[in-house]
mmCIF file of C-alpha atoms and ligand atoms in Angstrom:
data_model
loop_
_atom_site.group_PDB
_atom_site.id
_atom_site.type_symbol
_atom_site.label_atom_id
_atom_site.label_comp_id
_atom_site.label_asym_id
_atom_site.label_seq_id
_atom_site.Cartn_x
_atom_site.Cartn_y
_atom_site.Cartn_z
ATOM 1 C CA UNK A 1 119.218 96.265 66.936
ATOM 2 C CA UNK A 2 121.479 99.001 65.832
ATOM 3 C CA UNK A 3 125.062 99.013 67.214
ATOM 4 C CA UNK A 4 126.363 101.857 69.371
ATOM 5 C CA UNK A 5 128.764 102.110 66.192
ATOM 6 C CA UNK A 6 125.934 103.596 64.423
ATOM 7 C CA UNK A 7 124.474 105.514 67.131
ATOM 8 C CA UNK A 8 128.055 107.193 67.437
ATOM 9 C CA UNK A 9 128.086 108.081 63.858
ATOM 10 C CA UNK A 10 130.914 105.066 63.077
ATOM 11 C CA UNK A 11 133.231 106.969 65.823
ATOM 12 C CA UNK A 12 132.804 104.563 68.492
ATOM 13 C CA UNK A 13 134.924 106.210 72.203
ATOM 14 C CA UNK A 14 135.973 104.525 74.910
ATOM 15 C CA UNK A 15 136.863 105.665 78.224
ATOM 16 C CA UNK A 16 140.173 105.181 80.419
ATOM 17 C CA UNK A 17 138.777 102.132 82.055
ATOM 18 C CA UNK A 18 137.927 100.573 78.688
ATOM 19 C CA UNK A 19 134.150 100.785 78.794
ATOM 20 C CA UNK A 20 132.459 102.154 75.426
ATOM 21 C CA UNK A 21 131.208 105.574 76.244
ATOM 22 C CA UNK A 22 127.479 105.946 76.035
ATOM 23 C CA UNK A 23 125.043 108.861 75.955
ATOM 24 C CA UNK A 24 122.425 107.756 78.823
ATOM 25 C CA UNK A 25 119.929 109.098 79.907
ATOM 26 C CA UNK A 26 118.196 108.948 83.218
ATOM 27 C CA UNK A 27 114.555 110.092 84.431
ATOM 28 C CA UNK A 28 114.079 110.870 87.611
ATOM 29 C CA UNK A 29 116.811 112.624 89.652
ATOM 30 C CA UNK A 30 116.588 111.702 92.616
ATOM 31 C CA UNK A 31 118.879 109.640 95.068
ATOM 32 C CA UNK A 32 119.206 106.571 92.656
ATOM 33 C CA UNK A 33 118.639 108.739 89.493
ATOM 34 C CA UNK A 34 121.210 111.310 90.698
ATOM 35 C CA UNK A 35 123.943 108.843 92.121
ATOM 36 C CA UNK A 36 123.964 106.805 89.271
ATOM 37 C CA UNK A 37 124.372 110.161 87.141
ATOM 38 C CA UNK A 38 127.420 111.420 89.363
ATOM 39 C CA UNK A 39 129.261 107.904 88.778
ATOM 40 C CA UNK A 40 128.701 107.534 84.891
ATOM 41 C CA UNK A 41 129.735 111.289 84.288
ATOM 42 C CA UNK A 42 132.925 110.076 85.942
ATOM 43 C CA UNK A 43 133.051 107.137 84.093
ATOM 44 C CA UNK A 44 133.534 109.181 80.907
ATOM 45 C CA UNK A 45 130.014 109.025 79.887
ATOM 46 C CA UNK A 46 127.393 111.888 78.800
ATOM 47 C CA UNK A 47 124.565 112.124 81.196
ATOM 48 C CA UNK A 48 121.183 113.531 80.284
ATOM 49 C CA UNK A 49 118.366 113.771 82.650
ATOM 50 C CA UNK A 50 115.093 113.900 82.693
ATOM 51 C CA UNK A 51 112.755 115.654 85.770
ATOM 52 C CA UNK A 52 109.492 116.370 87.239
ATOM 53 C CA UNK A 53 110.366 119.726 88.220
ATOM 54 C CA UNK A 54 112.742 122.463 86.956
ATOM 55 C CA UNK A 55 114.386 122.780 90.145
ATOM 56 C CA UNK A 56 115.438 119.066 90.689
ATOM 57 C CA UNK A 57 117.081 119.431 87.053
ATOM 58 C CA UNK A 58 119.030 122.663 87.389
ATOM 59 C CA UNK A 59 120.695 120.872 90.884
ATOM 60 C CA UNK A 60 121.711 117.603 89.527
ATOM 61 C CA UNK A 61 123.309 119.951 86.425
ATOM 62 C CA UNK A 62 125.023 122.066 89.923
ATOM 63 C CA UNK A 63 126.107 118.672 91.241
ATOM 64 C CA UNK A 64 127.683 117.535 88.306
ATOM 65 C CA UNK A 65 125.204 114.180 88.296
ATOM 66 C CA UNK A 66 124.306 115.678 84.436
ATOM 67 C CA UNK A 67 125.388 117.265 81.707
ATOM 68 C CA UNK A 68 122.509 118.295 80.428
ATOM 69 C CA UNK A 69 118.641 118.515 81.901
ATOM 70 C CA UNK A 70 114.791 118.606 80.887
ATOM 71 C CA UNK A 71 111.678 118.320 81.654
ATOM 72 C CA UNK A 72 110.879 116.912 78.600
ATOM 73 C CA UNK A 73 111.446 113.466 76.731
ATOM 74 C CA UNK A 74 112.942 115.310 73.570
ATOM 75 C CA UNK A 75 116.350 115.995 75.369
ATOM 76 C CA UNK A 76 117.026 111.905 75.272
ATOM 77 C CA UNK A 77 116.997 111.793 71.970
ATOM 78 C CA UNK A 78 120.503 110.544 71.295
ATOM 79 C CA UNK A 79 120.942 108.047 74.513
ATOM 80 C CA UNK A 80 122.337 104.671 74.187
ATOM 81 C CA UNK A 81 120.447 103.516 77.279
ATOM 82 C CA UNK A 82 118.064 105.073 79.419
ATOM 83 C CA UNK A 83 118.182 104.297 83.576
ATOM 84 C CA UNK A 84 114.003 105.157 84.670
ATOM 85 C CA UNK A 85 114.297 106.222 88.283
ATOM 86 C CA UNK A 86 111.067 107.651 89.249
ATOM 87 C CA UNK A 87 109.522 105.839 92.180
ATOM 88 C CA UNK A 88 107.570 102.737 91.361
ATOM 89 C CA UNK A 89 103.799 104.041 91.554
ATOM 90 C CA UNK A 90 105.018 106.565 88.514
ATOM 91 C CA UNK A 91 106.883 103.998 86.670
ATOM 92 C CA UNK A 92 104.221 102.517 84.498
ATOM 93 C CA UNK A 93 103.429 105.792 83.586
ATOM 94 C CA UNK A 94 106.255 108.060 82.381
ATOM 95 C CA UNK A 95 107.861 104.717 79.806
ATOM 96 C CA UNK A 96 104.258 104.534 78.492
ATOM 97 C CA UNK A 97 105.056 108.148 77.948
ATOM 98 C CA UNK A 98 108.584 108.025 76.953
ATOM 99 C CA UNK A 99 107.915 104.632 74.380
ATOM 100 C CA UNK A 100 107.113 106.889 71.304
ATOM 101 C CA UNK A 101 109.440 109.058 71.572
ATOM 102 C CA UNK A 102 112.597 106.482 71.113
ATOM 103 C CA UNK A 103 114.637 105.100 68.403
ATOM 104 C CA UNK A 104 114.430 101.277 68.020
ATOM 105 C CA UNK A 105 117.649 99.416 69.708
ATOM 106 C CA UNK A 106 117.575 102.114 72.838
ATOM 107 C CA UNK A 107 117.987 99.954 75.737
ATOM 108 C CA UNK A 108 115.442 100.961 79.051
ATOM 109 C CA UNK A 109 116.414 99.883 82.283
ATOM 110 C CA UNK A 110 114.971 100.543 85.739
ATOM 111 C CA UNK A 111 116.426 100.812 89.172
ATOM 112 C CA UNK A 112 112.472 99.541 90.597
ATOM 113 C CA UNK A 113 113.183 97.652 94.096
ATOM 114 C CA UNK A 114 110.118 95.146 93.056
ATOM 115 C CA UNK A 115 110.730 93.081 89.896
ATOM 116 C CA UNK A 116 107.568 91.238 89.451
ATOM 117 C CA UNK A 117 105.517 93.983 88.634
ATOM 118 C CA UNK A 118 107.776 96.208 86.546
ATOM 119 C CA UNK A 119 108.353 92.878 84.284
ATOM 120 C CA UNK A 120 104.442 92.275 84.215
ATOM 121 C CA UNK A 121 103.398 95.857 83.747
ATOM 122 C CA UNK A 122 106.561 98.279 82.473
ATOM 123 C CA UNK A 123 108.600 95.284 80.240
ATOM 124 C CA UNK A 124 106.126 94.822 77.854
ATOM 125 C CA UNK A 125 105.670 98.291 76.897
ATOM 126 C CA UNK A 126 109.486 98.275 75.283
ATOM 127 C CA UNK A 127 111.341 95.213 73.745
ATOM 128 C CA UNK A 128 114.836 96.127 74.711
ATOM 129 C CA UNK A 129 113.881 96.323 78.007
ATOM 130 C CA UNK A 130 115.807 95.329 81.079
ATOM 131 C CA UNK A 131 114.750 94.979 84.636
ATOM 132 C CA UNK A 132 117.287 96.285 87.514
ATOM 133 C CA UNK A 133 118.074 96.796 91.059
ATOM 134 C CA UNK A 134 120.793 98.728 92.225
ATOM 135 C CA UNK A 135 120.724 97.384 95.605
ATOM 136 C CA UNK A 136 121.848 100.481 97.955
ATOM 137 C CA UNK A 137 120.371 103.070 99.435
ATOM 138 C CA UNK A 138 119.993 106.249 102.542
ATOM 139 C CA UNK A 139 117.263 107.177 104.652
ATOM 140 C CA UNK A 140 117.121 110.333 102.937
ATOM 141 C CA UNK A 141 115.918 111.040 99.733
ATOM 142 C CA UNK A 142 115.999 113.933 96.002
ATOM 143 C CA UNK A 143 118.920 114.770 94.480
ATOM 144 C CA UNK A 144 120.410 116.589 97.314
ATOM 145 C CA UNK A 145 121.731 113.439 98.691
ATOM 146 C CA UNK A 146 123.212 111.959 95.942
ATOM 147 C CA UNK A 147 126.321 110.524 95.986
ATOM 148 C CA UNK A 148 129.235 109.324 94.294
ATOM 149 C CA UNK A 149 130.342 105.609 94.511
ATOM 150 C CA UNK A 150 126.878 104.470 96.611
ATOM 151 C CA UNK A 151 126.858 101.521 94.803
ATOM 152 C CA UNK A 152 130.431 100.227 95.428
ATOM 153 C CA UNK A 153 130.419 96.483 96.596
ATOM 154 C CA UNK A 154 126.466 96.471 96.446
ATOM 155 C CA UNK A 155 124.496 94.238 94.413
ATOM 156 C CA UNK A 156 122.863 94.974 91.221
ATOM 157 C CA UNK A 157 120.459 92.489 90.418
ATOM 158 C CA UNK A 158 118.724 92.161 86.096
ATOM 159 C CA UNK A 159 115.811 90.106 85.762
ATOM 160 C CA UNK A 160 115.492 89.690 81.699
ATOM 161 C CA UNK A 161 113.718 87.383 80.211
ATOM 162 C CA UNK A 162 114.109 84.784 77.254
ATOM 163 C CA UNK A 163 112.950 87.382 74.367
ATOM 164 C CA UNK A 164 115.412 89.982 76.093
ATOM 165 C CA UNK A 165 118.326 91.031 73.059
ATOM 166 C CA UNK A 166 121.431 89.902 74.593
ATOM 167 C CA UNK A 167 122.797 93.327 73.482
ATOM 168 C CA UNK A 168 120.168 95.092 75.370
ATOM 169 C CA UNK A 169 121.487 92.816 78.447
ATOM 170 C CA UNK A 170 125.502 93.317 77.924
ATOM 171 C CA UNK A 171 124.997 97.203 77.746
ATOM 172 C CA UNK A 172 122.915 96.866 81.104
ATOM 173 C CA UNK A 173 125.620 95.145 82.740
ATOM 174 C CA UNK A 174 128.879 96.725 81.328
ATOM 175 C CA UNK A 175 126.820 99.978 83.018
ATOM 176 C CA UNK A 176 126.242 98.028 86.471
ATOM 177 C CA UNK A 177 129.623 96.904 86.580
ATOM 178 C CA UNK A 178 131.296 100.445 85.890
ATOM 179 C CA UNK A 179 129.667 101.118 88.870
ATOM 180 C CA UNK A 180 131.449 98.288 90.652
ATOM 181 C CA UNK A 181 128.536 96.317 91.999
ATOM 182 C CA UNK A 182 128.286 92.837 92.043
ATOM 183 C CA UNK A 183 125.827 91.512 89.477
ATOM 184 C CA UNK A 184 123.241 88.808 90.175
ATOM 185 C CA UNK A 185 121.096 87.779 87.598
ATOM 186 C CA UNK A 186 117.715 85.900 88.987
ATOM 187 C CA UNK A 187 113.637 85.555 87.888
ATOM 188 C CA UNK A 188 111.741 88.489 89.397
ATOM 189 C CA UNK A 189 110.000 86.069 91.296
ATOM 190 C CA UNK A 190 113.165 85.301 93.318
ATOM 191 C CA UNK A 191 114.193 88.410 93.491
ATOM 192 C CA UNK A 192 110.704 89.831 95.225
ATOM 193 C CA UNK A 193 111.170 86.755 98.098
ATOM 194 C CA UNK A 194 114.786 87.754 98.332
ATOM 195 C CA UNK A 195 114.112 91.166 99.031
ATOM 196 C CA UNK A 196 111.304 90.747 100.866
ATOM 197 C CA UNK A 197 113.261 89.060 103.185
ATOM 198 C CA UNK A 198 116.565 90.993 103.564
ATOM 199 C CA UNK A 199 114.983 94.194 102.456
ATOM 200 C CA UNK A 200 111.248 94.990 102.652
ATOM 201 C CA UNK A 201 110.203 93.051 106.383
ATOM 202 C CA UNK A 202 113.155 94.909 107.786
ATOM 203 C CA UNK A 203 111.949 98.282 106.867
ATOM 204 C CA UNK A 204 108.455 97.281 108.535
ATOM 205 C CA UNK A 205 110.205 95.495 111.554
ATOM 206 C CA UNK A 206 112.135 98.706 112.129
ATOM 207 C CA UNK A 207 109.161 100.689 111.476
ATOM 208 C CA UNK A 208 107.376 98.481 114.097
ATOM 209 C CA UNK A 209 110.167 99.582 116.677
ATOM 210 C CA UNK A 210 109.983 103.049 116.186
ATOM 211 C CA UNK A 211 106.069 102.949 116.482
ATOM 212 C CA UNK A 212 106.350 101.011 119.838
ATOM 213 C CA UNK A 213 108.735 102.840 121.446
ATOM 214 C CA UNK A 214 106.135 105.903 121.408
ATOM 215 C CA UNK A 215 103.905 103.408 123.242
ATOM 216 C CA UNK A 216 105.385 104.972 126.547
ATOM 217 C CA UNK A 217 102.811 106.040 128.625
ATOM 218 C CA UNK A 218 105.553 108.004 130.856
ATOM 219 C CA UNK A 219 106.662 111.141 129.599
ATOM 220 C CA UNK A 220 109.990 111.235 132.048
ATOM 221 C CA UNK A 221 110.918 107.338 130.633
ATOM 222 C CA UNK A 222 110.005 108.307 127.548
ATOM 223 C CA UNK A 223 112.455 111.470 127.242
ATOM 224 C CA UNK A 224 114.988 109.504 129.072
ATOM 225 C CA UNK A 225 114.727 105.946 125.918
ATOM 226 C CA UNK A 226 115.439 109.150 123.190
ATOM 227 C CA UNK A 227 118.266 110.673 125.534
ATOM 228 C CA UNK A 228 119.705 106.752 125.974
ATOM 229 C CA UNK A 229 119.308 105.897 122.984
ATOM 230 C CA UNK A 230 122.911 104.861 120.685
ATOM 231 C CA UNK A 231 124.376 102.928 118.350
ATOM 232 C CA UNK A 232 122.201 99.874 118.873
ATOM 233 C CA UNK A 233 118.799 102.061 118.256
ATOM 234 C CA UNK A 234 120.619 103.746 115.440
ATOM 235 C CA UNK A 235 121.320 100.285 113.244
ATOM 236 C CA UNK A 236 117.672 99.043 114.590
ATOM 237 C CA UNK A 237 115.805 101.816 113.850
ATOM 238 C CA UNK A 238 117.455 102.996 110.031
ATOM 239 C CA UNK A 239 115.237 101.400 107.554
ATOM 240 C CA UNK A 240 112.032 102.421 109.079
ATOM 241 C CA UNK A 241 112.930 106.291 109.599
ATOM 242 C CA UNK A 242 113.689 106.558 106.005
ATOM 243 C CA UNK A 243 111.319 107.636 103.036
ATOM 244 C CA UNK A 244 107.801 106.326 103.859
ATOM 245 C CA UNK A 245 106.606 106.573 99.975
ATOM 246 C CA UNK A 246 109.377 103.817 99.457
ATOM 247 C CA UNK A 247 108.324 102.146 102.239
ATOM 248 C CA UNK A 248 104.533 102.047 100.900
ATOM 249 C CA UNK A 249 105.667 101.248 97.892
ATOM 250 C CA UNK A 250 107.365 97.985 99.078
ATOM 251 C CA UNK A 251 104.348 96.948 100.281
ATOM 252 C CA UNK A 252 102.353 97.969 97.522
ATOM 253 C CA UNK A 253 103.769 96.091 94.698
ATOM 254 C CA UNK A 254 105.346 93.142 96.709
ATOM 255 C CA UNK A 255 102.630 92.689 98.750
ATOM 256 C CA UNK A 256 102.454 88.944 98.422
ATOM 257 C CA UNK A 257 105.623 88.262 99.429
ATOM 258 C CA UNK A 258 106.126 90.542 102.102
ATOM 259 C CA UNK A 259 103.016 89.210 104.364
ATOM 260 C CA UNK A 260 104.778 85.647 103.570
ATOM 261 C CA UNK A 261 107.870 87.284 105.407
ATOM 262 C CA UNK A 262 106.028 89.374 107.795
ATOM 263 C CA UNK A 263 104.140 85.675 108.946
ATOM 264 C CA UNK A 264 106.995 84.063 109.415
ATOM 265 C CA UNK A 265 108.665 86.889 111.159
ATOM 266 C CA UNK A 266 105.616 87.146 113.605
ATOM 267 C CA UNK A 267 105.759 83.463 114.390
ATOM 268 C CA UNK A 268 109.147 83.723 115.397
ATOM 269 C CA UNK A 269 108.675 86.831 117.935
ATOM 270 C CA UNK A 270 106.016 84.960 119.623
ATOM 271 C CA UNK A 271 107.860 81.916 119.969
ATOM 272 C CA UNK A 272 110.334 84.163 121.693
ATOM 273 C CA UNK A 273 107.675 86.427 123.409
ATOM 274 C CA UNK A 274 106.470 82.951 124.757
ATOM 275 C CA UNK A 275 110.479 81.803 125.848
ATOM 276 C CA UNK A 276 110.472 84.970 128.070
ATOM 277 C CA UNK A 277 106.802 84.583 129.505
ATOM 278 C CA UNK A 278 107.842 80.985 130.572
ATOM 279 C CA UNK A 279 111.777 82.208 131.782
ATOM 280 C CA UNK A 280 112.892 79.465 129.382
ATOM 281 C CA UNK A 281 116.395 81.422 129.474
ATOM 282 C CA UNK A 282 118.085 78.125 127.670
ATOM 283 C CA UNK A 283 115.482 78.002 124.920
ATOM 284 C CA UNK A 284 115.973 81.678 124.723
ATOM 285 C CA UNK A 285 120.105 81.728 124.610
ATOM 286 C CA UNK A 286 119.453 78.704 121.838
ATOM 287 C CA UNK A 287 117.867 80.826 119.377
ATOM 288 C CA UNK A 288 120.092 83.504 120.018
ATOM 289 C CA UNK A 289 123.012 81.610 119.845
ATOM 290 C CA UNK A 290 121.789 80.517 116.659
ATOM 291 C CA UNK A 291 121.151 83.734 115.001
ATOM 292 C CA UNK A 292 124.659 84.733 116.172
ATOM 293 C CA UNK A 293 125.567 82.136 113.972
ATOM 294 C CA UNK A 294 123.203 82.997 110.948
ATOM 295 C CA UNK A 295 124.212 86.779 110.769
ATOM 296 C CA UNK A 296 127.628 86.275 108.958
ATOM 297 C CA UNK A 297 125.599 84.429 106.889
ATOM 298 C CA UNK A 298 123.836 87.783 105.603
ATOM 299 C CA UNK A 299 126.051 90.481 106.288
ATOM 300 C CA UNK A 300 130.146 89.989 106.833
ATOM 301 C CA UNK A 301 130.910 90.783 110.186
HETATM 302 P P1 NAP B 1 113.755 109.885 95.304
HETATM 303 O O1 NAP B 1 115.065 110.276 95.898
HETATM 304 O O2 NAP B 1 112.513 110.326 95.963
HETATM 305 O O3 NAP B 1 113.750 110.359 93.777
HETATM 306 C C1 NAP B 1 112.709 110.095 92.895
HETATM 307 C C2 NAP B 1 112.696 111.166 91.828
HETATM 308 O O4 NAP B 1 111.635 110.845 90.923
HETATM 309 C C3 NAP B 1 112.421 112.543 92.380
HETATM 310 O O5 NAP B 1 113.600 113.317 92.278
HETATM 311 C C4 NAP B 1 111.295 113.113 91.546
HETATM 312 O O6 NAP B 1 111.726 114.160 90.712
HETATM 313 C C5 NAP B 1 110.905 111.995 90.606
HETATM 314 N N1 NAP B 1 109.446 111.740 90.737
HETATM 315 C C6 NAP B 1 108.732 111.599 91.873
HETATM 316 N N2 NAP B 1 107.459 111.352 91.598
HETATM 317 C C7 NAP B 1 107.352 111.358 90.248
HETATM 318 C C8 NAP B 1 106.274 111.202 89.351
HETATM 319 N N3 NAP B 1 105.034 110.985 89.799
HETATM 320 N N4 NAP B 1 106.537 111.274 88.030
HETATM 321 C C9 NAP B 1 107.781 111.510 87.595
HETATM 322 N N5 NAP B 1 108.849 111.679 88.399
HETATM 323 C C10 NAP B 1 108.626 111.599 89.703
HETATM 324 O O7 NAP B 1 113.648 108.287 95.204
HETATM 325 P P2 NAP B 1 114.809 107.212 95.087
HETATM 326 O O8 NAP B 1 115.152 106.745 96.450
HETATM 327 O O9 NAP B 1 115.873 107.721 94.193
HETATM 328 O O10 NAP B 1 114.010 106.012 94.393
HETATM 329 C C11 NAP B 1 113.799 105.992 93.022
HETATM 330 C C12 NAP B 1 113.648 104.562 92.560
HETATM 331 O O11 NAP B 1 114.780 103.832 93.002
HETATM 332 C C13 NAP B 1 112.413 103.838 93.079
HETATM 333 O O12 NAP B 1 111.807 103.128 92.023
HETATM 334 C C14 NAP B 1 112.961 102.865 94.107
HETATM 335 O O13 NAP B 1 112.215 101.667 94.151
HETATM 336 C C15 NAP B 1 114.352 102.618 93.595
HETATM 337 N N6 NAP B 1 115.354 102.284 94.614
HETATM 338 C C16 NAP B 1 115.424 103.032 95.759
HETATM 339 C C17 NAP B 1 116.387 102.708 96.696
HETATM 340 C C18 NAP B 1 116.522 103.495 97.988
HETATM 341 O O14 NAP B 1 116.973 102.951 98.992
HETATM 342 N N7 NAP B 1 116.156 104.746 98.003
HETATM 343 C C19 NAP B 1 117.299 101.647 96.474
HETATM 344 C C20 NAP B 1 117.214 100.959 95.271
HETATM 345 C C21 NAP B 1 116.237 101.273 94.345
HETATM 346 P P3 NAP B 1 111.480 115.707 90.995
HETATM 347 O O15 NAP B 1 112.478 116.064 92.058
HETATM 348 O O16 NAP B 1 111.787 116.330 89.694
HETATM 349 O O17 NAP B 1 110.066 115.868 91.468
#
């Protein structure tokens, strides 16, 4: 693999905080694709980006997430490492399209929120490849709500594997760690339970609450539950009002392990739905004393 030494022409730069510069590139400009590009510029590195559309390119160039922007491949011909951001469903797709037009040693990464199936479908497609998760996110979604430092304190999970070049692996996570996320590295495997858990059942439990509460067949009770409604419904009800192709998408390529969650997660409302039907108010404040308990587990209070 060659060394950014060559790739720099023998003038290697580094920026105030230490880190090598790179050229990287990122397709995609959306949320993920354009946050990450707003932190790296900052960081002292070029940004070039990649997008479907004209439009999306010419903002992110406005926000100052790139330096420079195409719709074509050609414009990444001198990046170090190259961040794929496109949603999951066009993953597969656009490296299989971008593969001949790199040099050998350029390191891919994605920011995919399932790892099984980019590392069984999109891996094998470039050696000095490097599975990712940026773990943070919005409701909202495209390049006009990216933002600087959304990946403070989060976790950014890599998934390589044995044949991965450790280079490939150290450039990944000197990038992730500019960024100042925590870095996990697991199997993809782990990673899809994981997030199925923590990540994917709640956007279809939320989802699930949203969809209910329309189950009102009152029109007064139900404009008075949206006039009520506060900070509780707002932290319940999040995950499944955002971006329903991410949502689908969840589902779509961790399907396995998300109906493994979504069993376990219906067994436990009907034990509770079956506490309340009986009035078993002490089995009830059990489970919820319990689960006060398990939070900080999860999420510091
Ligand atoms: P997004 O805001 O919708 O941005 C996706 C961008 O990809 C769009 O700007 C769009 O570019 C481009 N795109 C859409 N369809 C495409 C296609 N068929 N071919 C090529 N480009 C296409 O989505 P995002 O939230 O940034 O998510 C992007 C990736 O990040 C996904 O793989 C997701 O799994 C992962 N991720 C998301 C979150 C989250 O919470 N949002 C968190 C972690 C990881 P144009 O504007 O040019 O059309």
């Amino acid at each position: 693999m060659p060394k950014l030494l060559d790739l720099h022409q023998n003038k290697p730069e580094f920026c105030e905080s230490g880190f090598l510069v790179m050229i990287i590139g990122i397709v995609g400009l959306g949320l993920i694709g354009g946050s990450l590009g707003l932190d790296f510029r900052a960081g002292g590195h070029r940004v070039v980006g990649v997008s479907r559309r004209q439009r999306t390119g010419e903002q992110a160039i406005a926000m100052g997430a790139v330096d420079e922007a195409s719709t074509e491949f050609e414009v990444l011909g001198q990046a170090d490492v190259i961040f794929i951001c496109t949603p999951l469903g066009a993953m597969a797709a656009t490296v299989a399209q971008l593969v001949p037009t790199l040099r050998p040693g350029v390191v891919l990464t994605d920011v995919g929120s399932v790892k099984g199936w980019v590392m069984e479908t999109v891996a094998p497609l470039w050696p000095w490849f490097v599975g990712g998760h940026p773990m943070a996110g919005k409701a909202e979604s495209g390049i006009e709500v990216a933002q600087p430092g959304l990946f403070v304190d989060c976790a950014y999970v890599l998934t390589p594997t044995e044949q991965t070049p450790p280079e490939a692996i150290a450039r990944v996570e000197q990038l992730a760690r500019s960024l100042r996320s925590r870095i996990f590295y697991c199997q993809p495997e782990e990673h899809d339970q994981a997030v199925a858990w923590i990540s994917h059942l709640p956007v279809l439990v939320s989802a699930s609450l949203l969809a209910a509460c329309t189950q009102e067949a009152e029109p007064a009770v139900q404009t008075l539950a949206q006039s009520l409604a506060s900070s509780g419904f707002r932290d319940t009800s999040r995950v499944g009002g955002g971006n329903p192709e991410l949502g689908v998408m969840m589902a779509r390529y961790n399907t396995q392990a998300l109906l493994r969650s979504l069993a376990a997660y219906r067994a436990t409302l009907d034990g509770l739905m079956q506490q309340v039907e009986q009035q078993d108010w002490a089995g009830l404040e059990a489970v919820l004393q319990q689960t006060q308990q398990i939070r900080p587990r999860f999420v510091a209070s």
